[in-house]
XYZ file of C-alpha atoms in Angstrom:
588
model
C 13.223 20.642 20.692
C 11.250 20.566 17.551
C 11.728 21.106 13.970
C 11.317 24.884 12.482
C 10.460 26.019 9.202
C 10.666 29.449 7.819
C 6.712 29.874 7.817
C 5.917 28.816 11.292
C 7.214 29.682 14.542
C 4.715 28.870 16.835
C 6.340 25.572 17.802
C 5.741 23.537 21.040
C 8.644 21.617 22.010
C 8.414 17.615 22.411
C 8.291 15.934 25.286
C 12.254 15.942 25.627
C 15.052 17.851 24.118
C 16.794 14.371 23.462
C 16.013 13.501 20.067
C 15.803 10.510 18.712
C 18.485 8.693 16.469
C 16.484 9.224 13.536
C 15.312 12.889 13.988
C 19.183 13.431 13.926
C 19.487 11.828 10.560
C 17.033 13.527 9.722
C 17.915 16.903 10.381
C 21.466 16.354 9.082
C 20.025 15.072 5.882
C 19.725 17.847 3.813
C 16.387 17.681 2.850
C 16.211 13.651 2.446
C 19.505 13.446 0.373
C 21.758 12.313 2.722
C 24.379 10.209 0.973
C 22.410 8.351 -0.932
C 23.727 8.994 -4.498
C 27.082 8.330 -3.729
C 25.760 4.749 -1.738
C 24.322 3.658 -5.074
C 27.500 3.943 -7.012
C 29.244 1.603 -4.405
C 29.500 -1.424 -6.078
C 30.906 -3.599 -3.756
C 28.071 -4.170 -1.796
C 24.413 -4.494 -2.683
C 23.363 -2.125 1.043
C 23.836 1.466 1.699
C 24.463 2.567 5.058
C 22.711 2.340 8.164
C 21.377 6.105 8.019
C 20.724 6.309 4.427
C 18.367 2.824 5.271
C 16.164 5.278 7.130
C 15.784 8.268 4.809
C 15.803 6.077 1.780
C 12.121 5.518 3.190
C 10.842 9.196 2.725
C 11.984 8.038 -1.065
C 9.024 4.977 -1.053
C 11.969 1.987 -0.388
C 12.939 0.062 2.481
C 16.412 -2.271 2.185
C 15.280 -5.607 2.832
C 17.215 -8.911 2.337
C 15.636 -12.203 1.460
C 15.575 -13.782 4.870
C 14.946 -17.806 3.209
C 18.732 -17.394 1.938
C 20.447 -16.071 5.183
C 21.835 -19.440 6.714
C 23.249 -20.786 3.440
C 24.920 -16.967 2.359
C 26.006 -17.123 6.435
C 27.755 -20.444 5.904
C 29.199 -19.619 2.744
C 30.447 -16.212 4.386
C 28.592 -14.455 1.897
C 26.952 -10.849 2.158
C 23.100 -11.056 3.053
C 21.034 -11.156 -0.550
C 19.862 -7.620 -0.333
C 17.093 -6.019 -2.634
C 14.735 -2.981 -2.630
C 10.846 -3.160 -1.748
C 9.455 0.289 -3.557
C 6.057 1.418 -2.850
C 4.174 3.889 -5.378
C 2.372 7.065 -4.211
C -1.123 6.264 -6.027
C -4.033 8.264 -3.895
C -7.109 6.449 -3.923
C -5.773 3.835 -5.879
C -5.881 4.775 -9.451
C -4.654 4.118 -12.338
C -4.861 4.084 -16.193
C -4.462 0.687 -18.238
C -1.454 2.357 -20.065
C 0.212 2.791 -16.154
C -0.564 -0.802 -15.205
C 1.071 -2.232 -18.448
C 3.591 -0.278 -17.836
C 3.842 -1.019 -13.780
C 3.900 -4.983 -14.841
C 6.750 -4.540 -17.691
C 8.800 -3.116 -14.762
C 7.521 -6.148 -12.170
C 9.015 -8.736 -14.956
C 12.396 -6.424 -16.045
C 13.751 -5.421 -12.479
C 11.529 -6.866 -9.850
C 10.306 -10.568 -8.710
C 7.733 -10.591 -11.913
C 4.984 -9.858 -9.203
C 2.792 -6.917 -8.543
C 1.805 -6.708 -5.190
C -1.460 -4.697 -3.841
C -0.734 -3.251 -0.291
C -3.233 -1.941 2.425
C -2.916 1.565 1.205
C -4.557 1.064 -2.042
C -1.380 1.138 -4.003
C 1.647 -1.369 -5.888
C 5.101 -1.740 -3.937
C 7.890 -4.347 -5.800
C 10.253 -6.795 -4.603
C 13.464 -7.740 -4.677
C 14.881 -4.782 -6.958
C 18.704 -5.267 -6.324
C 20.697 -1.449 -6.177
C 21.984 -1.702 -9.793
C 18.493 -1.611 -11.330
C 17.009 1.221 -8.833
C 17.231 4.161 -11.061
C 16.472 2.537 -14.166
C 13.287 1.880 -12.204
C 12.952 4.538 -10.544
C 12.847 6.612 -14.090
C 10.584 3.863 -15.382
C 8.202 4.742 -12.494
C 8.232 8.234 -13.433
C 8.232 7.402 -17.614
C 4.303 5.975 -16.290
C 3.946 9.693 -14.342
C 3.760 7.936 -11.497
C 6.360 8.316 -8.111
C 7.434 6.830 -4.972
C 8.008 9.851 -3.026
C 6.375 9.667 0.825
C 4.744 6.181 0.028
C 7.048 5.367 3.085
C 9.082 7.200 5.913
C 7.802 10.338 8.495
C 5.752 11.579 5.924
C 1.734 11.861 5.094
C 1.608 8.903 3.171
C -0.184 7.733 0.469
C -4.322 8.604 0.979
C -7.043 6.213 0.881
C -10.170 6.833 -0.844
C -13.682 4.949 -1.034
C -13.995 2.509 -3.877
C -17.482 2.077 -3.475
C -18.476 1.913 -7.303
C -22.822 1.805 -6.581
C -21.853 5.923 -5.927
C -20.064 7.545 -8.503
C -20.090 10.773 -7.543
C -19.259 10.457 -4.055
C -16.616 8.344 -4.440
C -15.157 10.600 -7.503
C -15.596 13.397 -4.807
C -13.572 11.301 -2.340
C -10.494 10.135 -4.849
C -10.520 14.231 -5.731
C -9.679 14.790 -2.289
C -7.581 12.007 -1.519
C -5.282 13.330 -4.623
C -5.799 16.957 -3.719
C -4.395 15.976 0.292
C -1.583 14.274 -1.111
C -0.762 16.597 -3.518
C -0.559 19.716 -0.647
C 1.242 17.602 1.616
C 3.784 16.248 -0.733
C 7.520 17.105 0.373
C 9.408 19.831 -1.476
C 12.879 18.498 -1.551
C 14.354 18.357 -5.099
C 16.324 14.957 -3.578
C 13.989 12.615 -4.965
C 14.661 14.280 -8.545
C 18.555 14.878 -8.416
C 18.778 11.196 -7.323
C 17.177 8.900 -8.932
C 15.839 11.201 -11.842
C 19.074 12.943 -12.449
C 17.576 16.371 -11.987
C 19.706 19.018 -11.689
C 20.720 20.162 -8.320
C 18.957 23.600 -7.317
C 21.919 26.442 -7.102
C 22.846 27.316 -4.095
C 22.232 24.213 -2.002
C 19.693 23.101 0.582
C 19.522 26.197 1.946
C 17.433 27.456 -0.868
C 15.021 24.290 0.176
C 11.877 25.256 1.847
C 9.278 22.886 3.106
C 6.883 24.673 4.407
C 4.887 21.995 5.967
C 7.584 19.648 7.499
C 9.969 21.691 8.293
C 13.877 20.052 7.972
C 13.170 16.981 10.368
C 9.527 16.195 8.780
C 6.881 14.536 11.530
C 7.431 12.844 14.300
C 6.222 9.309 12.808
C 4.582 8.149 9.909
C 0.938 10.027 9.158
C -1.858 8.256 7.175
C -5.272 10.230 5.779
C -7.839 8.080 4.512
C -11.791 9.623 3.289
C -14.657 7.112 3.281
C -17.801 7.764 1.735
C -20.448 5.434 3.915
C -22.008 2.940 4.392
C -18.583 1.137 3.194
C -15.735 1.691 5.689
C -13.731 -0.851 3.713
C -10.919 2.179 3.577
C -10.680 0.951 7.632
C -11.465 4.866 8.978
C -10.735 4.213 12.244
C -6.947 2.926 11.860
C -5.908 5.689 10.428
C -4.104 9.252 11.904
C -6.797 11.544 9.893
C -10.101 10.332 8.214
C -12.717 12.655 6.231
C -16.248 10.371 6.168
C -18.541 11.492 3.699
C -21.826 13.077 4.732
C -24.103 12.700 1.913
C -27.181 15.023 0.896
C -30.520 13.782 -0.162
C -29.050 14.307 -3.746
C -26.376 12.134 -2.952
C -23.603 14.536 -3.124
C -21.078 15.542 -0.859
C -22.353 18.007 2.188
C -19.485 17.707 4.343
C -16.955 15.451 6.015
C -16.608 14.388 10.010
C -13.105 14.115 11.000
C -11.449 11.316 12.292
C -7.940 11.568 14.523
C -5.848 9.439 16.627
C -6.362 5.878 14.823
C -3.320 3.636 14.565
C -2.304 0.033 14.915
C 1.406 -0.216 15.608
C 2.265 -1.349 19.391
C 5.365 -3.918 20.097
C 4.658 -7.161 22.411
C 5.261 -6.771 26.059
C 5.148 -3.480 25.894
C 1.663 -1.980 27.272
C 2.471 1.328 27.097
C 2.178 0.691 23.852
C -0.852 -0.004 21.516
C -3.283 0.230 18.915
C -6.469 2.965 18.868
C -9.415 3.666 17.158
C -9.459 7.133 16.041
C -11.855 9.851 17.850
C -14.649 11.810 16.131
C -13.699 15.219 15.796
C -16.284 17.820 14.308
C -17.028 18.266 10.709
C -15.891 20.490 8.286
C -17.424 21.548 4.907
C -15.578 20.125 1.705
C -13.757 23.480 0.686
C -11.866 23.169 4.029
C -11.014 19.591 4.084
C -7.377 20.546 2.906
C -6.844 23.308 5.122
C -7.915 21.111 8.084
C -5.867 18.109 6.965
C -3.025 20.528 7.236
C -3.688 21.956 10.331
C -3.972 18.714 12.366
C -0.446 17.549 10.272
C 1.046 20.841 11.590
C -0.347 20.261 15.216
C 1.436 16.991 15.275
C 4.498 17.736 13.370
C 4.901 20.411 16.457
C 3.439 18.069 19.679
C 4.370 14.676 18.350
C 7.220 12.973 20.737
C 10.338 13.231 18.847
C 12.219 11.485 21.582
C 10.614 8.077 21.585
C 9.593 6.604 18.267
C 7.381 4.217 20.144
C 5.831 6.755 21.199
C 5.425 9.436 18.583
C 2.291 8.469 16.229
C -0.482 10.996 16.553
C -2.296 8.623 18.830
C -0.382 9.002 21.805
C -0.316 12.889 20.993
C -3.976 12.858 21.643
C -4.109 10.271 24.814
C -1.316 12.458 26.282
C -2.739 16.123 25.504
C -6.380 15.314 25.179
C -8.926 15.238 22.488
C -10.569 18.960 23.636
C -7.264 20.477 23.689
C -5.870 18.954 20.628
C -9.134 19.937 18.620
C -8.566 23.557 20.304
C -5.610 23.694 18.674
C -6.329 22.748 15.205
C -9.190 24.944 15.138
C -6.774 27.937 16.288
C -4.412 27.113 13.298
C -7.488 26.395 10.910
C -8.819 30.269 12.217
C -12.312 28.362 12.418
C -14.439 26.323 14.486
C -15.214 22.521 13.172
C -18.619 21.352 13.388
C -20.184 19.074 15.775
C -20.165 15.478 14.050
C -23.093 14.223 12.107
C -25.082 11.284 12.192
C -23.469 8.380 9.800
C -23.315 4.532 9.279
C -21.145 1.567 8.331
C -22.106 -1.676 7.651
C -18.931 -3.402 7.271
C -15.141 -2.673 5.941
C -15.321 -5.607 2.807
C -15.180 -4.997 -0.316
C -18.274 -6.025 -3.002
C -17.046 -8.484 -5.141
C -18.706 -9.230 -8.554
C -20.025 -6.310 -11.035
C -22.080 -3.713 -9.336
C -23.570 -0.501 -11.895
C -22.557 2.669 -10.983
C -25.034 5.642 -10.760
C -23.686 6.877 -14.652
C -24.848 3.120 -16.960
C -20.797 2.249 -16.336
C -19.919 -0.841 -14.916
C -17.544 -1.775 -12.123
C -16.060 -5.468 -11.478
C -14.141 -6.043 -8.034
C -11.700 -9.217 -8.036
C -10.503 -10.593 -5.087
C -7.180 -10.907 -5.041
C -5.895 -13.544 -2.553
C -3.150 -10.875 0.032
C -2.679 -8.658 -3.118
C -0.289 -10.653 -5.069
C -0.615 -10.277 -8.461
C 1.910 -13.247 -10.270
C 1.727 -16.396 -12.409
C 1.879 -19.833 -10.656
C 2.971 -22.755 -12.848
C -0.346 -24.590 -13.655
C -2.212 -22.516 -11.551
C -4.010 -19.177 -11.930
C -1.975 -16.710 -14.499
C -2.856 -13.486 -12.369
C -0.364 -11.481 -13.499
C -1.178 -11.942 -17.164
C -4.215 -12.090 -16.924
C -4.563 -8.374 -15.055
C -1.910 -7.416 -18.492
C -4.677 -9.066 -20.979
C -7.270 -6.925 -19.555
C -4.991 -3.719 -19.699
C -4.413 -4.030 -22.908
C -8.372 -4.136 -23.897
C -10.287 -1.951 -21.122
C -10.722 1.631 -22.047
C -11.671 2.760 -18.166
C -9.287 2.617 -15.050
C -8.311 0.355 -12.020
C -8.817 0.612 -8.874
C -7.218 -0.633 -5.760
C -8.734 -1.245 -2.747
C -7.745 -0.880 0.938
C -8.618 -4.642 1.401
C -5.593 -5.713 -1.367
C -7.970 -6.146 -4.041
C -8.695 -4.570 -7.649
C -11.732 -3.031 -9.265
C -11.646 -3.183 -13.254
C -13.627 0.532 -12.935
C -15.498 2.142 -15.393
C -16.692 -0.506 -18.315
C -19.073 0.155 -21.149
C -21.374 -2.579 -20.836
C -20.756 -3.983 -24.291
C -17.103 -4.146 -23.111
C -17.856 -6.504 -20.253
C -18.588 -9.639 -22.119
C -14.686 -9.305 -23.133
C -13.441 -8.520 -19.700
C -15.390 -11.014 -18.063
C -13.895 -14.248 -20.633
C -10.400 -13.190 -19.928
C -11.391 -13.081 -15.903
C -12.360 -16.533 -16.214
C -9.273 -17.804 -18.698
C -7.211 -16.548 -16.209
C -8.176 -18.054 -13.139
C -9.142 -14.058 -11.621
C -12.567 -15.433 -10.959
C -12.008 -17.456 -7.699
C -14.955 -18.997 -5.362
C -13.447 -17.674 -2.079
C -15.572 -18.844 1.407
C -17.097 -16.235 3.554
C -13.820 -16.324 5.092
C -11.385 -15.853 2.412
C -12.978 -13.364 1.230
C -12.488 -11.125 3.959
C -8.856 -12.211 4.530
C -5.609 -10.195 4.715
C -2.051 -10.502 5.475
C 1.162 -8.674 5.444
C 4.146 -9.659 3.574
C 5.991 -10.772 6.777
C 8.585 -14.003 5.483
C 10.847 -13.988 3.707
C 11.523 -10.287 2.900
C 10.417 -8.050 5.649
C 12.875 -7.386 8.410
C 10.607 -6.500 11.259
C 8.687 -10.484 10.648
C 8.652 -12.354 13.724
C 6.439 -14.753 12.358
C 4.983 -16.279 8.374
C 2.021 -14.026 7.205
C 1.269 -14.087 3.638
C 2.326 -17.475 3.085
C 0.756 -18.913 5.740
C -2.854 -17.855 6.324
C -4.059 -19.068 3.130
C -3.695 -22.573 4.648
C -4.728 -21.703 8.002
C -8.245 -20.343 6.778
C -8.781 -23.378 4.405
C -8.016 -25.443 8.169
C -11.100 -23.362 9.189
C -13.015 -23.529 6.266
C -13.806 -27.007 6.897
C -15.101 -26.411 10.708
C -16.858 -23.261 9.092
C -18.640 -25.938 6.683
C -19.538 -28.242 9.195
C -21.206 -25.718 11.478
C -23.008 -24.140 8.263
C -21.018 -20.953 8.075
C -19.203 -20.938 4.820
C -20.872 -18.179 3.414
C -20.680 -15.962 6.515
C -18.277 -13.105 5.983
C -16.164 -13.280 9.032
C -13.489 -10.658 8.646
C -9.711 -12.360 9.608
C -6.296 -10.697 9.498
C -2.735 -11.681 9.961
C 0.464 -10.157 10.367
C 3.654 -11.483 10.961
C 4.622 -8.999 13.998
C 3.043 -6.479 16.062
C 3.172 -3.031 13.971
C -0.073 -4.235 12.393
C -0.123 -3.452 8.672
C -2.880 -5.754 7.398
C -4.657 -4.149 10.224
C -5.469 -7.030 12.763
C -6.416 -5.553 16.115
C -9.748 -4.114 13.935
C -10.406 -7.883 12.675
C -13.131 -10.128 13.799
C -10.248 -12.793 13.834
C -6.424 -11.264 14.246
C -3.645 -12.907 14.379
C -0.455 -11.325 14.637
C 3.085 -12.849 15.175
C 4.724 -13.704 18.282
C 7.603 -16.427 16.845
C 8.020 -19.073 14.072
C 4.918 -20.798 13.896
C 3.594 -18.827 17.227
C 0.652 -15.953 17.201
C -1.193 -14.150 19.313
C -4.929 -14.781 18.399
C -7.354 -11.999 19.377
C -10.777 -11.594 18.884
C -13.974 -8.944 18.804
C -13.119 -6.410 16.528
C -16.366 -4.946 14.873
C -17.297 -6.188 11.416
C -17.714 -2.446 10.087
C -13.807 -1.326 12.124
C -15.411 0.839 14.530
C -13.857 -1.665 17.354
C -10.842 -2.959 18.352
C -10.475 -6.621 19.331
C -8.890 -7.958 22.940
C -6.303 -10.771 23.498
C -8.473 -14.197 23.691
C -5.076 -16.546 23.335
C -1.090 -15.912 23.324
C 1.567 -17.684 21.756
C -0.497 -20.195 19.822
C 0.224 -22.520 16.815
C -1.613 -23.862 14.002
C -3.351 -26.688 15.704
C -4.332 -24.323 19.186
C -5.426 -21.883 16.976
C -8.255 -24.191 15.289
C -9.114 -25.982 17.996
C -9.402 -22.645 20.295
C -11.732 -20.997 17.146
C -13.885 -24.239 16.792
C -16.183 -24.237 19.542
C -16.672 -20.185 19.306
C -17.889 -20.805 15.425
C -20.012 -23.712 16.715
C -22.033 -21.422 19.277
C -22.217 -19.149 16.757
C -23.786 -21.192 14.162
C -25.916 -22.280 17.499
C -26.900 -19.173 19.477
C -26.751 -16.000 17.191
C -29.559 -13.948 16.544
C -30.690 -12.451 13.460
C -27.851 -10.650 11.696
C -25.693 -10.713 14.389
C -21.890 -10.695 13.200
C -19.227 -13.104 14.872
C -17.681 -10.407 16.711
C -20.660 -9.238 18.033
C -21.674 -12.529 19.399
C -18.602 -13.465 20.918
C -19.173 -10.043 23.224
C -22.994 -10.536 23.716
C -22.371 -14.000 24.921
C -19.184 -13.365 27.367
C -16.777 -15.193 25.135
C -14.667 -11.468 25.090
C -14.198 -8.407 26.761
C -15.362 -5.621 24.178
C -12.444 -2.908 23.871
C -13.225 0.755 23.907
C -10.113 2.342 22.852
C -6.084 2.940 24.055
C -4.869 1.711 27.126
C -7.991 -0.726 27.209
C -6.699 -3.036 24.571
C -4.039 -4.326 27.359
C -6.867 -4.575 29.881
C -9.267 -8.523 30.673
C -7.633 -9.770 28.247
C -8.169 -14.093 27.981
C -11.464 -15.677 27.498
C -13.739 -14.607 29.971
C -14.286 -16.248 33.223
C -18.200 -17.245 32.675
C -17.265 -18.769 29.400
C -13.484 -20.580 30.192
C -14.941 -23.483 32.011
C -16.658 -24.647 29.212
């Protein structure tokens, strides 16, 4: 049984007419409004029910409860301390200096007074308690900026390139990021009526269309990303639907291949399921980018498995059906044929930190940002401030990247003296290692529910641990790309990581290994259920080979494959597959 809409009716059912708890919700919501504005008017608890927890998502918010309190508020019999995460819907990353003052004055009135930058380019808050939701919510949309579909069975919100050496291609790519979001946005009025107080529309939901999703939306979660090469730092590959730039000889825009079937969400013990790369599909011209972004949503809002959640992303769609039958279909909907794929590079999925001059005399200056998290630590670095300082002076835009960072975008170069004192007052310039540098975690601990293990708080001291054998071996300037999360859905990306980690118990990771340096490979289980001290010890000797044995430009990964330290994955089912160091290389 799938979901109908009053514009399509070629539907093909899911795999079972059982649906799933939360494709009931869903379809009994009315459009995503469930009863979620009476739940914020009850006062005597800071929650709101079990099903408006799930379609509070499609909103941009997850309920979330600060997990470092729960044994003291157990003992004293008190009610877990529950707040809001929001996310914003920002595509490609974008925004104004007037937004981002305005973004932080709502970090320091209702949220944790940080700001932090997520893996999909944009801002989400924590700990907002229900009282100060719609105040802001509204203060969200007083910057014209929104939360709807950041979150939930939605397209969420679209990457674009950041690359600031080409400014046309990468304005091309934010146009289409925003112009995908835009067409794929939900209808429903809900997100109005509730938290802006819009009125309702007469006659009720049934005068509610959505003429993509349909009343139970997709299957699963959908992300679009479009990457302009050489820089795949928007991670291509991990993502349900990709456009990659293919560049004229003037530099502009010819056409885009098409990406489907990436994602990295798979739950331990479980090998049916796992992370993919995505497939190269054809190519399409730019004027039908849109049109074929909403013919492969379409495909999968009708083939996804609505039964099994674990099984519903779009990769499993194509592993079950087929690439060849799946592209059959979109091209049927589309009413075109796609293009075979053309010839295109990466060269890695970093960011370039520093200024860089973009092809117009502007200048653009990339900070890292240590896991995205924007805030003010008591004789330390005054982030937060610092990023307002800069608002308040810079007449161009930010950008976030897909690697947690920002870009300061667009300065006059008379205006970068200014920006570049007030980067180093406020402790934005940091000297990261090779390693750091290409380091990201998830929240995880203390607010995210799903957290098996610490993320964000932990890896900065596990890569300073490995800093110092990097040092020794003469590797601290080596970009090695590491990730951590603190369970297996994979947000920070790990399974495309040189180094992954991803969180098995307290303290306890698996550690895996090989991903490509540009994310056009996954990585394979080297060690599982490992601690701090295994995990150094077990990287040691692989970085002192390295540092040893590699040829001439030859990235970590790369080595550790070339020189039997890893089974290379190719994609699906193989990620489960000789897994372990390899047997030539264990005895040593």
């Amino acid at each position: 049984m799938a979901a109908t809409c009053k514009t399509c009716t070629d539907r093909i059912p899911s795999m079972s007419t059982e649906l799933s708890r939360n494709e009931r919700i869903k379809e009994a919501s009315g459009y995503l409004r469930g009863t979620l504005a009476e739940g914020l008017s009850e006062v005597a608890t800071g929650a709101i029910t079990e099903d408006d927890q799930q379609l509070v998502k499609f909103h941009g918010m997850y309920l979330q409860d600060d997990r470092d309190l729960r044994p003291e508020r157990t003992r004293k019999k008190l009610e877990k301390a529950f707040a809001f995460m929001i996310r914003l819907r920002m595509p490609g990353g974008v925004c104004t200096p007037d937004q981002w003052l305005r973004l932080d004055r709502i970090a320091r009135d209702y949220a944790n007074r940080t700001l932090r930058i997520t893996t999909r380019q944009t801002f989400q808050y924590h700990g907002v308690i229900k009282s100060n939701l719609k105040a802001t919510m509204q203060a969200i949309d007083a910057a014209l900026l929104d939360t709807l579909a950041a979150c939930g069975d939605v397209n969420r919100n679209v990457l674009a390139a950041t690359n600031p050496h080409q400014s046309r291609a990468h304005r091309a790519a934010h146009a289409l990021a925003k112009e995908i979001s835009d067409y794929l946005l939900p209808k429903t009025p809900a997100y109005r009526e509730i938290w802006l107080d819009g009125e309702k529309i007469a006659g009720g939901e049934e005068e509610v269309v959505e003429p993509i999703y349909g009343r139970t939306y997709l299957p699963r979660k959908f992300k679009i990303v479009v990457a302009v090469p050489p820089s795949n730092e928007v991670d291509v590959f991990a993502q349900d639907l990709g456009f990659i730039a293919i560049l004229d000889a003037a530099g502009e825009i010819a056409g885009y291949n098409v990406t489907v079937g990436g994602g990295m969400g798979m739950t331990h013990g479980e090998p049916e399921t796992f992370p993919r790369t995505a497939d190269v599909m054809g190519f399409c011209a730019p004027e039908d980018a849109v049109k074929v972004a909403e013919a492969v949503v379409s495909v999968q809002r009708d083939w996804g498995d609505r039964a099994n959640r674990k099984h519903a992303r779009l990769k499993y769609t194509i592993e079950d059906r087929g690439l060849a039958a799946f592209l059959a279909e979109v091209e049927r909907r589309l009413g075109k044929p796609l293009g075979a794929p053309r010839p295109f590079a990466f060269d890695g999925n970093g960011d370039r930190y520093g200024w860089t001059d973009g092809e117009d005399g502007l200048r653009h200056l990339t900070l890292f940002i240590e896991n995205g998290r924007l805030r003010d630590i008591p004789g330390g670095p005054s982030l937060l401030t610092g990023m307002r300082r800069i608002a308040e002076v810079h007449k161009g835009e930010f950008r976030l990247t897909a690697n947690q960072n920002v870009i300061i975008a667009n300065v006059a170069p008379g205006d970068a003296p200014a920006i570049e004192a007030l980067v180093r007052q406020h402790g934005l310039a940091m000297n990261a290692s090779g390693l750091r540098r290409n380091a990201m975690a998830c929240v995880a601990l203390p607010t995210c529910g799903l957290a098996l293990a610490e993320s964000e708080r932990y890896l900065p001291s596990l890569v300073a641990a490995l800093e110092e054998n990097l040092a020794r071996h003469g590797l601290a300037e080596d970009d090695i790309v590491i990730r951590m999360t603190g369970c297996p859905n994979g947000c920070a990306r790990p399974y495309l990581a040189e180094i992954g980690l991803v969180g098995k118990g307290p303290g306890r990771y698996n550690l895996y290994l090989g991903g490509a340096f540009d994310g056009s490979r996954m990585s394979k289980l080297y060690a599982e259920d490992v601690g701090h001290d295994d995990i150094v010890a077990a990287l040691d000797p692989l970085f002192a080979a390295y540092a040893w044995r590699r040829e001439p430009g030859e990235r970590f990964s790369a080595f550790l494959i070339r020189d039997g330290r890893v089974a290379a994955t190719t994609n699906g089912p193989d990620f489960h597959r000789n897994t372990g160091p390899l047997a030539s290389r264990a005895a040593e």
